[in-house]
Coordinates of C-alpha atoms in Angstrom, one line a residue:
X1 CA 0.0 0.0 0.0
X2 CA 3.0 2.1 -0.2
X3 CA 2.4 5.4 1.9
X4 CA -0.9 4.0 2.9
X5 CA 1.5 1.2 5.4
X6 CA 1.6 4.6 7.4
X7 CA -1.4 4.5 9.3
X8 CA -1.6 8.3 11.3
X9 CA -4.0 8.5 13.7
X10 CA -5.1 11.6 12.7
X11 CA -9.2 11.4 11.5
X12 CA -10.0 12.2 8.1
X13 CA -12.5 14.5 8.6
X14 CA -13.3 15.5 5.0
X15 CA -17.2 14.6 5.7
X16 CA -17.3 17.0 8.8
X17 CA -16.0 20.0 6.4
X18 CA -13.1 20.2 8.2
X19 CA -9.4 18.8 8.2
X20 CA -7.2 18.0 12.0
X21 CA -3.7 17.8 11.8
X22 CA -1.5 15.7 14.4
X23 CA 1.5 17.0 16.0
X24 CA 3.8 13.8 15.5
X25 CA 6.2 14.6 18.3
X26 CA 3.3 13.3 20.6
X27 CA 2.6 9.9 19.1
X28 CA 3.1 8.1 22.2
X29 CA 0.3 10.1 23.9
X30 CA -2.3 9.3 21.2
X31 CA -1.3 6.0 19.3
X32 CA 0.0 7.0 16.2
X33 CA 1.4 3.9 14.0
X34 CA 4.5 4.8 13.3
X35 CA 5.1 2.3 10.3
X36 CA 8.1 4.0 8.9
X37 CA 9.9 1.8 5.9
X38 CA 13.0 0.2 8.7
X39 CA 9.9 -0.9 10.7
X40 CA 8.3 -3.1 8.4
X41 CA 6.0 -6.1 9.2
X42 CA 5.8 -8.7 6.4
X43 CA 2.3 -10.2 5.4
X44 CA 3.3 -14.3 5.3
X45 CA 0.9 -15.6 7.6
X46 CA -2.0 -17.8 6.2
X47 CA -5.4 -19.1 7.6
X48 CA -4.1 -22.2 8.6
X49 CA -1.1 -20.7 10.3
X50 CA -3.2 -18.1 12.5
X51 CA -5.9 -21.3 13.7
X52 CA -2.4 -23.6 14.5
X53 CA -0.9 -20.1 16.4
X54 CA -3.7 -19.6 18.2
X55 CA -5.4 -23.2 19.0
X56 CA -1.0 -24.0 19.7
X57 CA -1.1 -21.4 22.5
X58 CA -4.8 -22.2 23.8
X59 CA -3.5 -26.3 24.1
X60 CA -1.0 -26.3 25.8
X61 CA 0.7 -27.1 29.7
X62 CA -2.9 -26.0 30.8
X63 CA -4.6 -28.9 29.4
X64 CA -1.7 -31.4 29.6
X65 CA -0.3 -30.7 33.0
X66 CA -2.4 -27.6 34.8
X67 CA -5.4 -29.7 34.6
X68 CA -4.0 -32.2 36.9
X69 CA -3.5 -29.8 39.1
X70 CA -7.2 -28.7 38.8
X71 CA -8.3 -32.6 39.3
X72 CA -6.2 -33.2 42.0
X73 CA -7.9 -30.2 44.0
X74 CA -11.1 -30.0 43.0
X75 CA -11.9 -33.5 41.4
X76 CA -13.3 -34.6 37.5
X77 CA -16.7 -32.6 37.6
X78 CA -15.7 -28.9 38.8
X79 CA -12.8 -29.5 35.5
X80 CA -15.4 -30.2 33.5
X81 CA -17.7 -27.3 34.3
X82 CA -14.7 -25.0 34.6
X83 CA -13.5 -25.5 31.3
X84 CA -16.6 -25.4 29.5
X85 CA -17.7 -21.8 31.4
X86 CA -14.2 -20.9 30.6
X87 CA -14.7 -21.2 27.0
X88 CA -17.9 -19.0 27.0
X89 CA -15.9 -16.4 28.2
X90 CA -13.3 -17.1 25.7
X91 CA -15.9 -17.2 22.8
X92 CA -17.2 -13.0 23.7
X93 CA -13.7 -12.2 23.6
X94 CA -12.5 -13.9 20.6
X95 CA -15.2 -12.2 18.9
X96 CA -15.3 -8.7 20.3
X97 CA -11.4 -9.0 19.2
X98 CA -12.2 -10.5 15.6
X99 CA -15.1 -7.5 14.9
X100 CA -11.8 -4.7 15.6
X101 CA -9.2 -6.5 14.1
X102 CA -11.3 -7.8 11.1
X103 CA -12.4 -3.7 10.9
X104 CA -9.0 -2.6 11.2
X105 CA -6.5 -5.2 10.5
X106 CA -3.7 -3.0 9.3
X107 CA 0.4 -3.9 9.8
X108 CA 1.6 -3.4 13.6
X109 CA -1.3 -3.2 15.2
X110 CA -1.6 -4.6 18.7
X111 CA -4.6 -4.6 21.7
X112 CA -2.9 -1.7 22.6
X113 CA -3.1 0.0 19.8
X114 CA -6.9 0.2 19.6
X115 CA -7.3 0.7 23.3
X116 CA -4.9 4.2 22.6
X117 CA -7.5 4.9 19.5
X118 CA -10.7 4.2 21.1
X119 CA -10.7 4.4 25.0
X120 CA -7.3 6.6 25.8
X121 CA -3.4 6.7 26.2
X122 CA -2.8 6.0 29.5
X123 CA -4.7 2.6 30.1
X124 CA -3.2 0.9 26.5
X125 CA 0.2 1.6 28.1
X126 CA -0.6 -0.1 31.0
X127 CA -2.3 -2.5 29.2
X128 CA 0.5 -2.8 26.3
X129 CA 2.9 -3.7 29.5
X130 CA 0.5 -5.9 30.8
X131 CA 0.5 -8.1 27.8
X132 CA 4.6 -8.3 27.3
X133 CA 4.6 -9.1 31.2
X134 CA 1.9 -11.7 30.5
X135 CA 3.5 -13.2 27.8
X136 CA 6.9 -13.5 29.3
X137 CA 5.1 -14.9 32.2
X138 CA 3.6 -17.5 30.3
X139 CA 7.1 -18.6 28.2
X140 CA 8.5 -19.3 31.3
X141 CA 5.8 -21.1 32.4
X142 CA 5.5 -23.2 29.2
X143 CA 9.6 -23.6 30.2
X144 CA 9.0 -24.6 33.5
X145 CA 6.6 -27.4 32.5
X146 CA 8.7 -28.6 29.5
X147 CA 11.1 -29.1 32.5
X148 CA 8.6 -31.2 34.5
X149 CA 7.7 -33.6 31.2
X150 CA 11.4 -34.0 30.6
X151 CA 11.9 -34.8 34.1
X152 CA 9.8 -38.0 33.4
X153 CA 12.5 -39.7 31.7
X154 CA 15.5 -39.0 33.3
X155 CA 16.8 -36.4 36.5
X156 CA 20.4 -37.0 35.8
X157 CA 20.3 -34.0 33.5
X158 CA 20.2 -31.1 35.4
X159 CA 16.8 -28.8 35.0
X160 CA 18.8 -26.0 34.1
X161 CA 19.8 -27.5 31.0
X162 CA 16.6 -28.7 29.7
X163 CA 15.2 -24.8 30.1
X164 CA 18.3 -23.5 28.0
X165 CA 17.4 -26.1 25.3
X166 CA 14.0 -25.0 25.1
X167 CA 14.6 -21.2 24.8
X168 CA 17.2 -21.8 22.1
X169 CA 14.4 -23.3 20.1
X170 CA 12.1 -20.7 20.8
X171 CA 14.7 -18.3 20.1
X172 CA 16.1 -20.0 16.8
X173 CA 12.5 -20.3 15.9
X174 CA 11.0 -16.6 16.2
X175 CA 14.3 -15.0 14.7
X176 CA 13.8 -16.6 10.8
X177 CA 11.2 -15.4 8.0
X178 CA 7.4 -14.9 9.9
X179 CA 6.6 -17.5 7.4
X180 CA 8.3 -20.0 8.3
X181 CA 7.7 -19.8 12.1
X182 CA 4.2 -19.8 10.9
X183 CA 4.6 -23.2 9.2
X184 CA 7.0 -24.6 12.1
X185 CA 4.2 -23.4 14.6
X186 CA 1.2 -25.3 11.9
X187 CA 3.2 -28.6 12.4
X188 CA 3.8 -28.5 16.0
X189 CA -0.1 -27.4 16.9
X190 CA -0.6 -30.2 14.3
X191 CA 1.0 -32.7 16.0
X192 CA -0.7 -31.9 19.2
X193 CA -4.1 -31.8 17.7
X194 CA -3.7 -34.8 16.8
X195 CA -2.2 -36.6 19.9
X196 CA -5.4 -34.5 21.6
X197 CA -8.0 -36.5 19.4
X198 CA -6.1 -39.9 19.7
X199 CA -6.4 -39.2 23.5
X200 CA -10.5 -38.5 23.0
X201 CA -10.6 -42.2 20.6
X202 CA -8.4 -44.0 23.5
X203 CA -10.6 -42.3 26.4
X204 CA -13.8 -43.7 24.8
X205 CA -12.2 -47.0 24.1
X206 CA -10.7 -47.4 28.1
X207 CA -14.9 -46.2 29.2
X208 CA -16.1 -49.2 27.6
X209 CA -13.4 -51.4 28.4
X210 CA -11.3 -52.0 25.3
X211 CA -8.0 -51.4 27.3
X212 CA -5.7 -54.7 28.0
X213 CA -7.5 -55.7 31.5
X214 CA -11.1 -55.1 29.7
X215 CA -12.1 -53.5 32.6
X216 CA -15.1 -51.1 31.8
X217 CA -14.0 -47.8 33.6
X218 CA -17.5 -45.5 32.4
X219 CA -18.1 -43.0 35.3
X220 CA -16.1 -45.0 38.1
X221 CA -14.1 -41.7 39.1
X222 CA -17.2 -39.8 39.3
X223 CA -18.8 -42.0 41.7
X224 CA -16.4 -43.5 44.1
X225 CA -15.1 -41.8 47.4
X226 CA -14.3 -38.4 47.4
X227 CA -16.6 -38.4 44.2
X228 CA -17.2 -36.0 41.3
X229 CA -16.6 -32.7 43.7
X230 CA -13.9 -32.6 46.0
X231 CA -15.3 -30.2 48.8
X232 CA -12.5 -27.2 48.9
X233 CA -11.5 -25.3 51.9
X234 CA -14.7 -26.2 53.8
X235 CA -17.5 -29.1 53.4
X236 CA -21.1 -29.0 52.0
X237 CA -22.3 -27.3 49.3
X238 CA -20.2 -24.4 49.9
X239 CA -17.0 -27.0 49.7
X240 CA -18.0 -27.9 46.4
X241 CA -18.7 -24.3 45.1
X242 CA -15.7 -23.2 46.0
X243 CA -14.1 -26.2 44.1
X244 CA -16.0 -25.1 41.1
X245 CA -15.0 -21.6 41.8
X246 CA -11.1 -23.0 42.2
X247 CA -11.3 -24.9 38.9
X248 CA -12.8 -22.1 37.0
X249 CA -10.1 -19.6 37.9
X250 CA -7.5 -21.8 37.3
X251 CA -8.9 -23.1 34.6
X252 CA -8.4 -19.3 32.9
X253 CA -4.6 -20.2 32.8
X254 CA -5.0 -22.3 29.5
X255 CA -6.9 -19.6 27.8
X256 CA -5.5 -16.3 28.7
X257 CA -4.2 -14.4 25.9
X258 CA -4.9 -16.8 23.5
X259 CA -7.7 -15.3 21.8
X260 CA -5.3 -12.4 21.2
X261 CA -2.8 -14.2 19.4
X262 CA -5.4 -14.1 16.3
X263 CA -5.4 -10.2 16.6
X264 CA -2.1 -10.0 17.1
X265 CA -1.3 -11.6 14.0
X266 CA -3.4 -10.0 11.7
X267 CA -0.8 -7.2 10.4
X268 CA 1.2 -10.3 9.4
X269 CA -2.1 -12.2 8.0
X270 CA -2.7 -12.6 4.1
X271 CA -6.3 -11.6 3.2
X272 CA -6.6 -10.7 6.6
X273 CA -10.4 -9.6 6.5
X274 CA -11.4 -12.7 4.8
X275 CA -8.9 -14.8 6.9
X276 CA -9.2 -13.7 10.5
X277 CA -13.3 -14.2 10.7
X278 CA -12.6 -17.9 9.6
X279 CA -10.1 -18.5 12.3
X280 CA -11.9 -16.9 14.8
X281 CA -15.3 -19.1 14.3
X282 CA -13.0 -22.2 13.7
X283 CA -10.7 -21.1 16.9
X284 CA -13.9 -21.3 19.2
X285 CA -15.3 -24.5 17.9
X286 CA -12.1 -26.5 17.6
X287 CA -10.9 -25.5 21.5
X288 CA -15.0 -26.5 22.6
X289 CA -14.3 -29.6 21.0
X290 CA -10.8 -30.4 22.6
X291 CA -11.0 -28.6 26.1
X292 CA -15.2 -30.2 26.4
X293 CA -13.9 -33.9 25.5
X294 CA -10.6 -34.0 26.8
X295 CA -11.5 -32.8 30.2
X296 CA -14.4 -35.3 30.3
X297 CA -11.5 -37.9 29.6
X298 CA -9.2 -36.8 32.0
X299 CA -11.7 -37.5 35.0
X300 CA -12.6 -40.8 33.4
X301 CA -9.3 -42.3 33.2
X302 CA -7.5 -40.7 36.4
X303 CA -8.8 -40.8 40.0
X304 CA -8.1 -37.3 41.5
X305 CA -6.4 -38.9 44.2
X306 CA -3.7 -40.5 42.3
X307 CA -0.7 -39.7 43.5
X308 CA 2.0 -38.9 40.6
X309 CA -1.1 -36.0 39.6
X310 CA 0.6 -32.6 39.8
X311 CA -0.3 -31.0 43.2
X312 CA 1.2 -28.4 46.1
X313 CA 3.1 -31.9 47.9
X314 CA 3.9 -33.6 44.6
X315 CA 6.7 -33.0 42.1
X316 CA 5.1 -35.0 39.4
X317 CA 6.7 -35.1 36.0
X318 CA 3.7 -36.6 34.1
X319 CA 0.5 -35.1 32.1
X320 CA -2.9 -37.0 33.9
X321 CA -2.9 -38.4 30.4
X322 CA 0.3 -40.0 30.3
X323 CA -1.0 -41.4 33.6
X324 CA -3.8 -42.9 32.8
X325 CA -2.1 -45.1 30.1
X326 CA 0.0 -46.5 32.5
X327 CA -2.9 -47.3 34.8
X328 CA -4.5 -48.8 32.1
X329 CA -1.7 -51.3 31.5
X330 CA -0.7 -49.5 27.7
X331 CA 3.0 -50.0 27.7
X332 CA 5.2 -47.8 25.7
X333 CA 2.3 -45.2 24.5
X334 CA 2.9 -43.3 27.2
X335 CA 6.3 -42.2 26.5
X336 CA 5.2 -41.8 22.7
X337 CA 2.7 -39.5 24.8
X338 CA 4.9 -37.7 27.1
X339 CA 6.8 -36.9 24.0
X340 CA 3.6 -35.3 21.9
X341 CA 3.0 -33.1 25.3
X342 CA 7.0 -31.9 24.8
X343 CA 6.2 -30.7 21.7
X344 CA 3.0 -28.9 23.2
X345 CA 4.9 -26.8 25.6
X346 CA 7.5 -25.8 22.9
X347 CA 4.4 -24.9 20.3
X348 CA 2.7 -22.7 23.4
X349 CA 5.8 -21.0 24.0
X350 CA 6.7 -20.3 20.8
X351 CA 3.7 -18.7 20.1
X352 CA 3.5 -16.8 23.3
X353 CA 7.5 -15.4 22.3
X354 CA 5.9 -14.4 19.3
X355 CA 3.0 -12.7 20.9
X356 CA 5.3 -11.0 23.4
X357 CA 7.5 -9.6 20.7
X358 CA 4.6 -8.4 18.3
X359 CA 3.4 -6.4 21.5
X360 CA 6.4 -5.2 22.5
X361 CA 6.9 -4.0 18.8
X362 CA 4.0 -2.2 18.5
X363 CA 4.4 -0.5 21.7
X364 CA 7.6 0.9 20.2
X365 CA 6.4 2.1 16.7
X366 CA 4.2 3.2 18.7
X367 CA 6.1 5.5 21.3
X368 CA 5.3 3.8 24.2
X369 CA 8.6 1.6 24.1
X370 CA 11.9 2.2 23.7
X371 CA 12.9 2.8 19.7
X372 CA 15.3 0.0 20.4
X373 CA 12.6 -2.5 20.2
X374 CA 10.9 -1.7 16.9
X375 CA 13.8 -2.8 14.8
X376 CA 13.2 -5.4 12.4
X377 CA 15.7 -7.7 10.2
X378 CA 15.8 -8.4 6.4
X379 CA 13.4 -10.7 6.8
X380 CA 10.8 -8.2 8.8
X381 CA 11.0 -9.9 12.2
X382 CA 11.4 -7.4 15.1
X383 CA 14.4 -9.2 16.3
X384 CA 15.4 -6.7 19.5
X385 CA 11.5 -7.7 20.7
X386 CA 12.2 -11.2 20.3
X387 CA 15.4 -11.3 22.5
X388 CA 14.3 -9.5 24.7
X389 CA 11.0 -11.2 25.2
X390 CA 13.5 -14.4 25.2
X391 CA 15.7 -13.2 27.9
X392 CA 13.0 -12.5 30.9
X393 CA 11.6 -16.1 29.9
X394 CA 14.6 -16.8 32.1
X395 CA 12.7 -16.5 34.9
X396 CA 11.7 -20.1 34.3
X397 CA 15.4 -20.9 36.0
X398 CA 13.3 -20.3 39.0
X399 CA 12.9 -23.5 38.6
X400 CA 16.3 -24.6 39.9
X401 CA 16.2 -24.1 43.5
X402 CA 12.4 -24.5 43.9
X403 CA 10.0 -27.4 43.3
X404 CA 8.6 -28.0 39.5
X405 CA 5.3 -27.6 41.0
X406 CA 5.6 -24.5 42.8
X407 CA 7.2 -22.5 40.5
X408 CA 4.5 -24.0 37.9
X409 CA 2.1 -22.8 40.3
X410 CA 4.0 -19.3 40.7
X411 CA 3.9 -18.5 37.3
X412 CA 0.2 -20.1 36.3
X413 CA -0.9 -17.6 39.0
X414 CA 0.6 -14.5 38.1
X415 CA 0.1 -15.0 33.9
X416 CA -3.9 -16.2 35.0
X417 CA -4.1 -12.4 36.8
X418 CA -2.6 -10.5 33.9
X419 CA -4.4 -11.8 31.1
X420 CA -7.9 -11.4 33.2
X421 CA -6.7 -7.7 33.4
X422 CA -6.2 -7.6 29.3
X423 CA -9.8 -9.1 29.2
X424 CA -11.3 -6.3 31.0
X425 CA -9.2 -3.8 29.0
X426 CA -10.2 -5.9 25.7
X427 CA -14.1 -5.5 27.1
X428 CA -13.8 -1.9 27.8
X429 CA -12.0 -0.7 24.2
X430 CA -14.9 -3.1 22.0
X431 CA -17.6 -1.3 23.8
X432 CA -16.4 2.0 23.3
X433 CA -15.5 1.0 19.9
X434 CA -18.9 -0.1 19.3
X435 CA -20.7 2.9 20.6
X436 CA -18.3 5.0 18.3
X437 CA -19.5 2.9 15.5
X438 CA -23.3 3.6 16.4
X439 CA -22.1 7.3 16.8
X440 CA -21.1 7.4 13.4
X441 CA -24.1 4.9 12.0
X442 CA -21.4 2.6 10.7
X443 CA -22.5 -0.4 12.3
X444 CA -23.4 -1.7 9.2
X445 CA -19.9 -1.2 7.9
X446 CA -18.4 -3.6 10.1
X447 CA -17.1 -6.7 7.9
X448 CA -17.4 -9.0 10.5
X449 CA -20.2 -9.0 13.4
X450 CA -20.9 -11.6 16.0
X451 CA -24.3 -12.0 17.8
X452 CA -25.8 -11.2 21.1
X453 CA -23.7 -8.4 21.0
X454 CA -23.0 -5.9 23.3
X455 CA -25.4 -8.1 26.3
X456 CA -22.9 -10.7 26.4
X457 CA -19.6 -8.3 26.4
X458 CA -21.1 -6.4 29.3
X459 CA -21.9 -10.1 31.3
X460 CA -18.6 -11.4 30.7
X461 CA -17.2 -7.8 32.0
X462 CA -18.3 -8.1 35.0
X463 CA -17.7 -11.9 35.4
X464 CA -14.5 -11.5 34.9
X465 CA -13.9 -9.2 37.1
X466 CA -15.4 -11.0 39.7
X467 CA -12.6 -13.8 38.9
X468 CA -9.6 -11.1 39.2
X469 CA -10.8 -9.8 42.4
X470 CA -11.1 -13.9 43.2
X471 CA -8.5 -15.1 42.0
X472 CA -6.6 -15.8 45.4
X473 CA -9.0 -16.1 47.9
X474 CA -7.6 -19.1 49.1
X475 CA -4.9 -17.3 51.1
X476 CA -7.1 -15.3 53.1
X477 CA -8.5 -18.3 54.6
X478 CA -6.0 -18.4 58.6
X479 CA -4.7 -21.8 57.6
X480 CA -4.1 -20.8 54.1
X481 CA -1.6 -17.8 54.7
X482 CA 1.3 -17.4 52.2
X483 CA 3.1 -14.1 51.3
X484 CA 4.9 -16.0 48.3
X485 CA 0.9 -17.4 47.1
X486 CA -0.7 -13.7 47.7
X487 CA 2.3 -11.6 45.9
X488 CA 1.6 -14.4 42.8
X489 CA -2.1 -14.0 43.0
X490 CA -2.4 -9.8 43.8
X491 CA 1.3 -8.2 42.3
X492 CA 0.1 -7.7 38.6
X493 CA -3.1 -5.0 40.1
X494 CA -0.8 -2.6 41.9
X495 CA 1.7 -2.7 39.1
X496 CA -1.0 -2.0 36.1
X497 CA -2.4 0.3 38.4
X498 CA 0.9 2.2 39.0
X499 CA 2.0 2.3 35.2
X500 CA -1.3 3.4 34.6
X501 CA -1.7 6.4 37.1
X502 CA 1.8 7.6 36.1
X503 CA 1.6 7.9 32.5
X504 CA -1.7 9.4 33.0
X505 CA 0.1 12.0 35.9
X506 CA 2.9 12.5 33.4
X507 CA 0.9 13.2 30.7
X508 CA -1.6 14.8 31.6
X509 CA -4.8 12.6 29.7
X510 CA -8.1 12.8 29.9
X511 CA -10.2 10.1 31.8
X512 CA -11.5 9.0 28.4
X513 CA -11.9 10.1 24.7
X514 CA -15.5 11.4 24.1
X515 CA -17.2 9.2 21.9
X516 CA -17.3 11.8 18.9
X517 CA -13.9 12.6 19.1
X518 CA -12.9 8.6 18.9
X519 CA -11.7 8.0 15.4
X520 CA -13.1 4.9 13.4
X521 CA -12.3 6.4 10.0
X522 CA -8.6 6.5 10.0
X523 CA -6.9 3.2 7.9
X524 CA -10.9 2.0 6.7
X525 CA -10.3 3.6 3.1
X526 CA -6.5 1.7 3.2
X527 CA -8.4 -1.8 4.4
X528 CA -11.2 -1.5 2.2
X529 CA -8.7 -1.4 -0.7
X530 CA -6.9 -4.0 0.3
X531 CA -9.6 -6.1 1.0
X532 CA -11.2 -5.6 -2.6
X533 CA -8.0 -6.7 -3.8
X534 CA -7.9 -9.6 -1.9
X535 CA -11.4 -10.6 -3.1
X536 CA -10.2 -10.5 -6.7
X537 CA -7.1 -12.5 -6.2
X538 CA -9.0 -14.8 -3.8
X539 CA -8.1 -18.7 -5.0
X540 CA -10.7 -20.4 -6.4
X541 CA -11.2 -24.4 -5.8
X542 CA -11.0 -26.3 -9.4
X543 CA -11.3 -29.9 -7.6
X544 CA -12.4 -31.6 -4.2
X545 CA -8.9 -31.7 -3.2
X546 CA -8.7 -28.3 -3.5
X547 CA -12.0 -27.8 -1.0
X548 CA -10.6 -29.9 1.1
X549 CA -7.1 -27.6 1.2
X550 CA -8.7 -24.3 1.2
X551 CA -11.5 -25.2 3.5
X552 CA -8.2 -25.9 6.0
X553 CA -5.7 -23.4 5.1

């Protein structure tokens, strides 16, 4: 698009009569894209790589490993239930994200970015922060566990080593061509897709006893002593709400910031306003399908009291689905197993180094980041990001002098916090953008719209909230107590808060923009372009195999 890359925040405001001019020296006060021809973005991301990034950062160490933890505390039905009201939540965001993105889905844009344009300054630095801080957060994390799987072979090789060799990977891997991390990240969400519904097929055959012992397992774990709820914290009802309650906030740690990792990619995306809609409906459905089953499985062919399930006593190095084949009697799958949940923690990190990088990218075109960061190599990736997203994933080294578990726990905790915090920031910026739309009677403009729209935004705004201010409530219970535990459940609020307050002090910004000043003009003529373009070069199918390709891709 030549000059047309540069997207100024500025509004066009030829229909008012009238023409506003930005003062570019204060671009990191307002949002201004600074796209500048050294700060380049390439566009070699396809379909099927943006589903694979985003489903590869949703399935990950929170299905394979967190949800132990969630059966071992709460038991098979609150993981169940937790996932599945998890992933109504994740459905209002994914589509509040999809309508902006899809709108606006120009190179370099972040979450940021349209919280500056559409709510104010101040709160998408915060938030921008928030999200690199997140991401890191979660890289380590996906380290930490990668640890713990390896661990289930051998613990003659020091831990340390096994979190260099992952970083290196993720390192080697974010540094080439966008493309072919795309295409490296298609074939290792492939390959845990497909473990994921060999899983579902051996659950189903293990419930009606077509494992080795022919033992029919059906709802066995469900019914026997402690049950399907394991009361948590205190007994009755109230024991078993709060393990529902438990299981639903932890259960936020394998979805947090995943929906984003569509957005984030959609200045890299080809075709992005036909492409991002279809991996946004696909994203939804594919993770109901995965997270609904698998969890199902998980309390069918595990007992929540089994012993080598990841917990606050145990150091396990298994997934609950690697355990389950050996209680079933399945010798050698579960190593061919363990192995397909490896490459599941190297997938989810990788794309969470990528998200991390594109963030902290954006924040830097965008002024609110060091220039440093928003330089970019032959090949358009925004190296400096990369490393330095890289290098405070070595937090995971944490893991060194503390148990797997805890620092697993640490880190689950404090990532689970600051993507709940993005939520509500994501929430906050579609509404406004959505009244600005109204404002402006371009509603019908939008190229992409989801339904029950804006009812269930406002819902899941204040559920989630709810869950943030939740999130810990375990330590205010006497017995319960833990400064380490209440720093990793509470830290992230004071420090969003903090960054937050002073770059609103600093600078001097308004509360919020007023509606008719919020510009939804700026970049649509660009996109609309580019998206008749696209329409004209869009492939056509001249056979089934073709269907079947494109429908995929």
């Amino acid at each position: 698009m030549g000059g047309q890359d540069e997207v100024g925040y500025a509004a066009d405001e030829a229909a008012r009569g009238e023409t506003k001019t930005l003062d570019r020296s204060v671009s990191n006060q307002v949002g201004e894209m600074n796209l500048d021809g050294g700060h380049q973005l390439e566009r070699g991301l396809k379909s099927r790589h943006i589903q694979f990034l985003a489903l590869g950062g949703a399935i990950g160490t929170g299905l394979f490993i967190g949800s132990g933890q969630i059966l071992a505390t709460t038991g098979p039905a609150p993981l169940f239930m937790a996932y599945i009201s998890m992933m109504l939540v994740v459905c209002v965001i994914m589509n509040d994200l999809a309508e902006m993105v899809t709108y606006l889905p120009m190179k370099g844009i972040s979450i940021p970015y349209f919280v500056s344009r559409f709510v104010e300054p101040s709160l998408a630095f915060a938030d921008g922060w928030n999200y690199w801080y997140a991401y890191m957060m979660l890289l380590a994390a996906e380290c930490t566990a990668g640890a713990i799987i390896l661990q289930y072979w051998t613990e003659a090789v020091p831990v340390a080593v096994w979190i260099a060799l992952q970083l290196l990977v993720v390192l080697f891997l974010n540094i080439v061509a966008v493309s072919y991390f795309g295409e490296a990240e298609f074939w290792f969400a492939s390959i845990k897709l497909i473990t994921m519904l060999g899983l579902i097929i051996l659950g189903i055959v293990l419930f009606f006893g077509g494992g080795p012992t022919h033992d029919p397992l059906y709802f066995r774990y469900w019914r026997d002593p402690p049950g399907a709820f394991v009361p948590y914290m205190t007994d009755g009802n109230t024991g078993r709400f709060l393990a529902y309650w438990t299981a639903f906030v932890r259960a936020g740690f394998s979805f947090v910031t995943s929906p984003e990792l569509i957005a984030l990619s959609a200045g890299e995306t080809v075709a992005p306003r036909r492409n991002i809609p279809k991996a946004a409906r696909r994203f939804i459905w594919r993770l109901a399908f995965f997270y609904g089953l698998g969890s199902i499985i998980i309390g069918i062919i595990v007992p929540n009291d089994d012993e080598h399930l990841l917990s606050g006593s145990s150091n396990a190095s298994a997934s609950p689905y690697v355990i389950g084949i050996q209680r079933a009697g399945i010798k050698g799958l579960n190593h061919v197993i363990n192995a397909a949940v490896l490459t599941s923690a190297w997938s989810a990190g990788n794309a969470f180094c990528y998200s991390g990088s594109r963030v902290l990218y954006s924040m830097a075109i965008n002024g609110q980041a060091p220039k440093l960061f928003a330089k970019t190599n032959k090949n358009g990736v925004p190296w400096v990001a990369v490393l330095a997203t890289v290098l405070f994933g070595c937090l995971a080294f944490l893991n060194v002098s503390n148990t797997g578990s805890t620092v697993f726990a640490w880190f689950t905790n404090i990532s689970t916090i600051s993507g709940f915090i993005a939520w509500i920031v994501v929430m906050i910026t579609y509404l406004r953008f959505r009244k600005a739309m109204q404002y402006n009677a371009m509603l019908k403009d939008l190229p992409f719209r989801t339904p029950f729209q804006p009812y269930s935004t406002y819902f899941v705004l204040f559920l989630v909230i709810i869950l943030t201010l939740t999130n810990g409530f375990q330590v205010f219970f006497p017995s319960q107590w833990s400064a380490s535990s209440f720093l990793a459940a509470y830290i992230t609020l004071p420090i969003f808060f903090a960054l937050y307050v002073g770059h609103k002090l600093y600078y001097r910004t308004s509360l919020a923009t007023k509606i008719p000043d919020v510009d939804v003009i700026t970049g649509k003529k660009e996109m609309d372009e580019m998206a008749e373009m696209d329409a004209t070069y869009a492939p056509v199918a001249r056979n089934w195999v073709e269907r079947c390709w494109f429908w995929v891709a």
